Coordinates of C-alpha atoms and ligand atoms in Angstrom, one line a residue:
M78 CA 0.0 0.0 0.0
N79 CA 1.4 3.4 -1.0
L80 CA -0.1 6.3 0.9
V81 CA 0.3 10.1 1.2
L82 CA -0.6 12.1 4.4
L83 CA -1.6 15.6 3.4
G84 CA -2.4 18.4 5.8
P85 CA -1.3 21.7 7.2
P86 CA 1.7 22.2 9.5
G87 CA 0.6 20.8 12.9
A88 CA -2.2 18.6 11.6
G89 CA -0.6 15.6 13.1
K90 CA 1.0 14.0 10.0
G91 CA 4.2 13.0 11.7
T92 CA 2.4 11.8 14.9
Q93 CA 0.1 9.6 12.8
A94 CA 2.6 8.5 10.2
V95 CA 4.8 6.8 12.8
R96 CA 1.8 4.7 14.1
I97 CA 0.3 3.8 10.7
A98 CA 3.7 2.9 9.2
R99 CA 4.4 0.6 12.2
E100 CA 1.0 -1.1 12.0
C101 CA 1.0 -1.6 8.2
N102 CA 4.7 -2.3 7.7
L103 CA 5.1 0.8 5.5
S104 CA 8.3 2.8 5.2
H105 CA 7.6 6.3 6.7
L106 CA 9.3 8.9 4.6
S107 CA 9.0 12.4 6.1
S108 CA 10.5 15.1 3.9
G109 CA 10.8 17.5 6.9
D110 CA 12.8 14.8 8.9
I111 CA 15.0 14.0 6.0
L112 CA 15.8 17.6 5.5
R113 CA 16.5 18.1 9.2
E114 CA 18.9 15.1 9.0
E115 CA 20.6 16.6 6.0
R116 CA 21.0 19.9 7.9
K117 CA 22.5 18.1 10.9
S118 CA 25.0 16.3 8.7
K119 CA 25.8 19.7 6.9
T120 CA 25.4 18.2 3.5
E121 CA 25.1 20.4 0.4
L122 CA 21.3 19.7 0.3
G123 CA 21.0 20.5 4.0
Q124 CA 22.8 23.8 3.6
A125 CA 20.7 24.7 0.5
A126 CA 17.5 24.0 2.4
Q127 CA 18.3 25.8 5.6
E128 CA 17.3 29.4 4.7
Y129 CA 13.9 28.3 3.2
M130 CA 13.0 26.1 6.2
D131 CA 14.0 28.8 8.7
R132 CA 11.8 31.3 6.9
G133 CA 8.8 28.9 6.6
D134 CA 9.1 28.7 2.8
L135 CA 9.2 25.6 0.7
V136 CA 12.6 24.2 -0.4
P137 CA 12.8 24.2 -4.3
D138 CA 10.9 21.4 -6.0
N139 CA 13.8 19.9 -8.0
L140 CA 15.8 19.3 -4.8
I141 CA 12.8 17.8 -3.0
I142 CA 11.7 15.5 -5.8
E143 CA 15.2 14.0 -6.3
M144 CA 15.6 13.6 -2.5
M145 CA 12.3 11.7 -2.1
M146 CA 12.4 9.7 -5.2
D147 CA 15.9 8.5 -4.3
R148 CA 14.5 7.2 -0.9
I149 CA 11.5 5.6 -2.6
A150 CA 13.6 3.8 -5.2
N151 CA 15.8 2.3 -2.5
L152 CA 13.1 0.8 -0.3
R153 CA 13.5 -2.9 0.7
G154 CA 11.5 -5.1 3.1
F155 CA 8.3 -3.0 3.4
D156 CA 4.8 -3.5 2.1
G157 CA 4.8 0.0 0.6
F158 CA 5.5 3.6 1.7
L159 CA 3.8 6.4 3.7
L160 CA 4.8 9.9 2.5
D161 CA 4.6 12.6 5.1
G162 CA 5.1 16.2 4.0
F163 CA 5.6 15.3 0.3
P164 CA 4.3 16.2 -2.2
R165 CA 3.6 19.8 -1.3
T166 CA 3.2 21.5 -4.7
R167 CA 1.6 20.7 -8.0
V168 CA 5.0 20.2 -9.5
Q169 CA 6.0 17.7 -6.8
S170 CA 2.7 15.8 -7.2
E171 CA 3.2 15.5 -11.0
G172 CA 6.8 14.5 -10.5
L173 CA 5.8 11.8 -8.1
D174 CA 3.0 10.5 -10.3
S175 CA 5.2 10.3 -13.4
R176 CA 8.2 8.7 -11.6
L177 CA 6.0 6.1 -9.9
K178 CA 4.3 5.3 -13.2
A179 CA 7.6 4.8 -14.9
A180 CA 8.5 2.3 -12.1
G181 CA 5.2 0.5 -12.5
E182 CA 3.9 1.8 -9.2
S183 CA 1.1 4.1 -8.1
L184 CA -0.5 5.7 -5.0
D185 CA -3.4 3.8 -3.3
A186 CA -4.8 6.8 -1.3
V187 CA -4.1 10.3 -0.2
I188 CA -5.3 11.1 3.4
S189 CA -6.0 14.7 4.1
I190 CA -6.0 15.5 7.8
E191 CA -8.2 18.5 8.6
V192 CA -7.7 20.7 11.6
D193 CA -8.8 24.4 12.2
E194 CA -6.1 27.1 12.2
D195 CA -6.4 28.2 15.9
R196 CA -5.7 24.6 17.0
L197 CA -2.7 24.3 14.6
V198 CA -1.0 27.3 16.1
E199 CA -1.6 26.0 19.6
R200 CA -0.2 22.6 18.6
L201 CA 2.9 23.9 16.9
T202 CA 3.9 26.5 19.5
G203 CA 3.6 23.8 22.2
R204 CA 5.5 21.1 20.3
L205 CA 8.6 19.5 21.6
Y206 CA 10.9 17.6 19.2
C207 CA 13.6 14.9 19.7
P208 CA 16.5 15.8 17.4
S209 CA 17.9 12.3 17.8
C210 CA 15.0 10.0 16.9
G211 CA 12.5 12.6 15.4
R212 CA 9.6 11.8 17.9
T213 CA 7.3 14.7 18.7
Y214 CA 5.5 15.6 21.9
H215 CA 3.3 18.4 23.1
L216 CA 3.7 20.3 26.4
T217 CA -0.1 19.8 27.1
F218 CA -1.6 17.3 24.7
S219 CA 1.1 14.5 24.7
P220 CA 3.9 15.4 27.3
P221 CA 6.9 13.0 27.7
A222 CA 6.9 10.9 30.9
R223 CA 9.9 13.0 32.2
A224 CA 9.9 16.7 31.4
G225 CA 12.1 17.6 28.5
I226 CA 13.3 14.0 27.9
C227 CA 12.4 11.8 25.0
D228 CA 10.5 8.6 26.2
H229 CA 11.9 6.6 23.2
C230 CA 15.7 7.4 23.3
G231 CA 16.3 9.4 26.4
D232 CA 17.7 12.5 24.7
A233 CA 16.9 16.1 25.5
L234 CA 13.8 17.5 23.7
I235 CA 14.0 20.9 21.9
R236 CA 11.7 23.4 20.3
R237 CA 11.9 23.4 16.5
K238 CA 13.2 26.8 15.3
D239 CA 10.4 27.0 12.7
D240 CA 7.8 26.7 15.5
S241 CA 8.1 30.3 16.6
P242 CA 4.8 32.2 16.1
E243 CA 6.1 34.4 13.2
V244 CA 7.5 31.4 11.2
V245 CA 4.3 29.3 12.0
R246 CA 2.2 32.2 10.4
Q247 CA 4.4 32.0 7.3
R248 CA 4.2 28.2 7.1
L249 CA 0.4 28.3 7.3
A250 CA 0.3 30.9 4.5
T251 CA 2.6 28.8 2.4
Y252 CA 0.4 25.8 3.0
K253 CA -2.7 27.6 1.9
E254 CA -1.2 29.0 -1.3
Q255 CA 0.9 26.0 -2.5
T256 CA -0.2 22.8 -0.8
R257 CA -3.9 23.1 -0.2
P258 CA -4.7 23.0 -4.0
L259 CA -3.5 19.4 -3.9
V260 CA -6.7 18.4 -2.1
A261 CA -8.5 19.2 -5.4
Y262 CA -5.8 17.6 -7.5
Y263 CA -6.1 14.2 -5.7
G264 CA -9.9 14.6 -5.4
D265 CA -10.1 14.7 -9.2
R266 CA -8.1 11.5 -9.4
G267 CA -10.3 9.7 -7.0
L268 CA -7.6 9.2 -4.4
L269 CA -8.6 11.6 -1.7
R270 CA -9.9 10.6 1.7
T271 CA -10.6 13.3 4.2
V272 CA -10.4 12.7 8.0
S273 CA -10.8 15.1 11.0
G274 CA -7.5 15.5 12.9
V275 CA -9.3 16.8 15.9
G276 CA -9.7 14.5 18.9
E277 CA -7.6 11.9 20.8
I278 CA -4.5 10.8 18.9
D279 CA -5.8 7.1 19.0
T280 CA -9.1 8.2 17.6
V281 CA -7.5 10.0 14.6
T282 CA -5.3 6.9 14.0
Q283 CA -8.5 4.8 13.8
R284 CA -10.1 7.2 11.4
I285 CA -7.1 7.1 9.1
K286 CA -7.0 3.3 9.1
E287 CA -10.7 3.2 8.2
A288 CA -10.1 5.8 5.4
C289 CA -7.4 3.6 4.0
Q290 CA -9.8 0.7 3.7
A291 CA -12.6 2.8 2.1
Ligands
AP5_74 P1 7.8 19.5 8.0 O1 8.7 19.0 9.0 O2 7.2 18.6 7.1 O3 6.7 20.4 8.7 P2 5.1 20.6 8.5 O4 4.5 20.0 7.3 O5 5.0 22.0 8.6 O6 4.5 19.6 9.5 P3 4.8 19.6 11.0 O7 5.9 18.6 11.2 O8 5.0 20.9 11.6 O9 3.4 19.0 11.5 P4 2.7 17.6 11.5 O10 1.5 17.7 10.7 O11 3.7 16.5 11.2 O12 2.3 17.6 13.0 P5 2.9 16.7 14.3 O13 2.5 15.3 14.2 O14 4.3 17.1 14.5 O15 8.5 20.6 7.1 C1 9.4 21.6 7.7 C2 9.9 22.5 6.6 O16 10.7 21.6 5.7 C3 8.9 23.1 5.7 O17 8.4 24.3 6.2 C4 9.7 23.3 4.4 O18 10.6 24.4 4.5 C5 10.6 22.1 4.3 N1 9.9 21.0 3.5 C6 9.5 19.8 4.0 N2 8.9 19.1 3.0 C7 8.9 19.8 1.9 C8 8.5 19.7 0.6 N3 7.8 18.5 0.2 N4 8.7 20.6 -0.3 C9 9.4 21.8 0.0 N5 9.8 22.0 1.3 C10 9.6 21.1 2.2 O19 1.9 17.4 15.4 C11 2.1 18.8 15.8 C12 1.9 18.9 17.4 O20 0.5 18.5 17.6 C13 2.8 17.9 18.2 O21 3.1 18.6 19.3 C14 1.8 16.7 18.5 O22 2.1 16.1 19.7 C15 0.5 17.4 18.6 N6 -0.7 16.6 18.2 C16 -0.7 15.7 17.1 N7 -1.9 15.1 17.0 C17 -2.7 15.7 18.0 C18 -4.0 15.5 18.4 N8 -4.9 14.6 17.8 N9 -4.5 16.2 19.5 C19 -3.6 17.1 20.1 N10 -2.4 17.3 19.8 C20 -1.9 16.6 18.7

């Protein structure tokens, strides 16, 4: 099964992707996490991406398409993939479609997670992130067992630089302008399933699983 999780910043794509991928034996490919790893390793791609990410803008399409298609082409041992944060523009969607088609593959469903904007800001500005394993927490909604420490790997949690209120505003504006139109793009292709991302994390996971089977 090949899936895409679509949704605005803070909708819960990363939170849900980890769970769905584990349960369905899918490879979880998060474009944001891959870019953060590239930055940490100070690769050419990481350095090129830095200024865009810190401003809340999108990294250029050509860099992203190559980065993600390279990961997809090298998957082994999974029953498919779960894309989180990619595609994010029309050019990326078309690039993904044509490259999958050339490889004899296709998408099975695109799940759009819907959350109202006030809640998104609350989620992002309270988010804690583990730079070692990529797990996310929230100060109020899903706090770690020990304050400031990742439950999974025991490392210190940080705030993402792009979760400041000003950058969050820019990321939401970028989403509306460049990514939201993909809802119609995938709707026209019969692939779109819409789920509410509001409610308990377990409840949202269940909704996504049901949407995948619809
Ligand atoms: P990226 O890392 O992909 O950020 P994003 O899409 O903005 O998404 P987030 O990670 O902020 O949110 P999420 O939906 O994963 O929510 P989460 O599960 O963490 O991208 C970062 C940057 O990289 C971009 O701005 C861009 O510059 C660049 N980039 C990445 N991909 C790109 C691409 N394809 N093209 C070009 N540039 C690209 O949850 C958020 C918070 O809410 C957490 O604290 C969580 O605990 C909490 N939460 C989750 N679910 C619930 C719930 N049900 N109830 C209460 N709280 C919840």
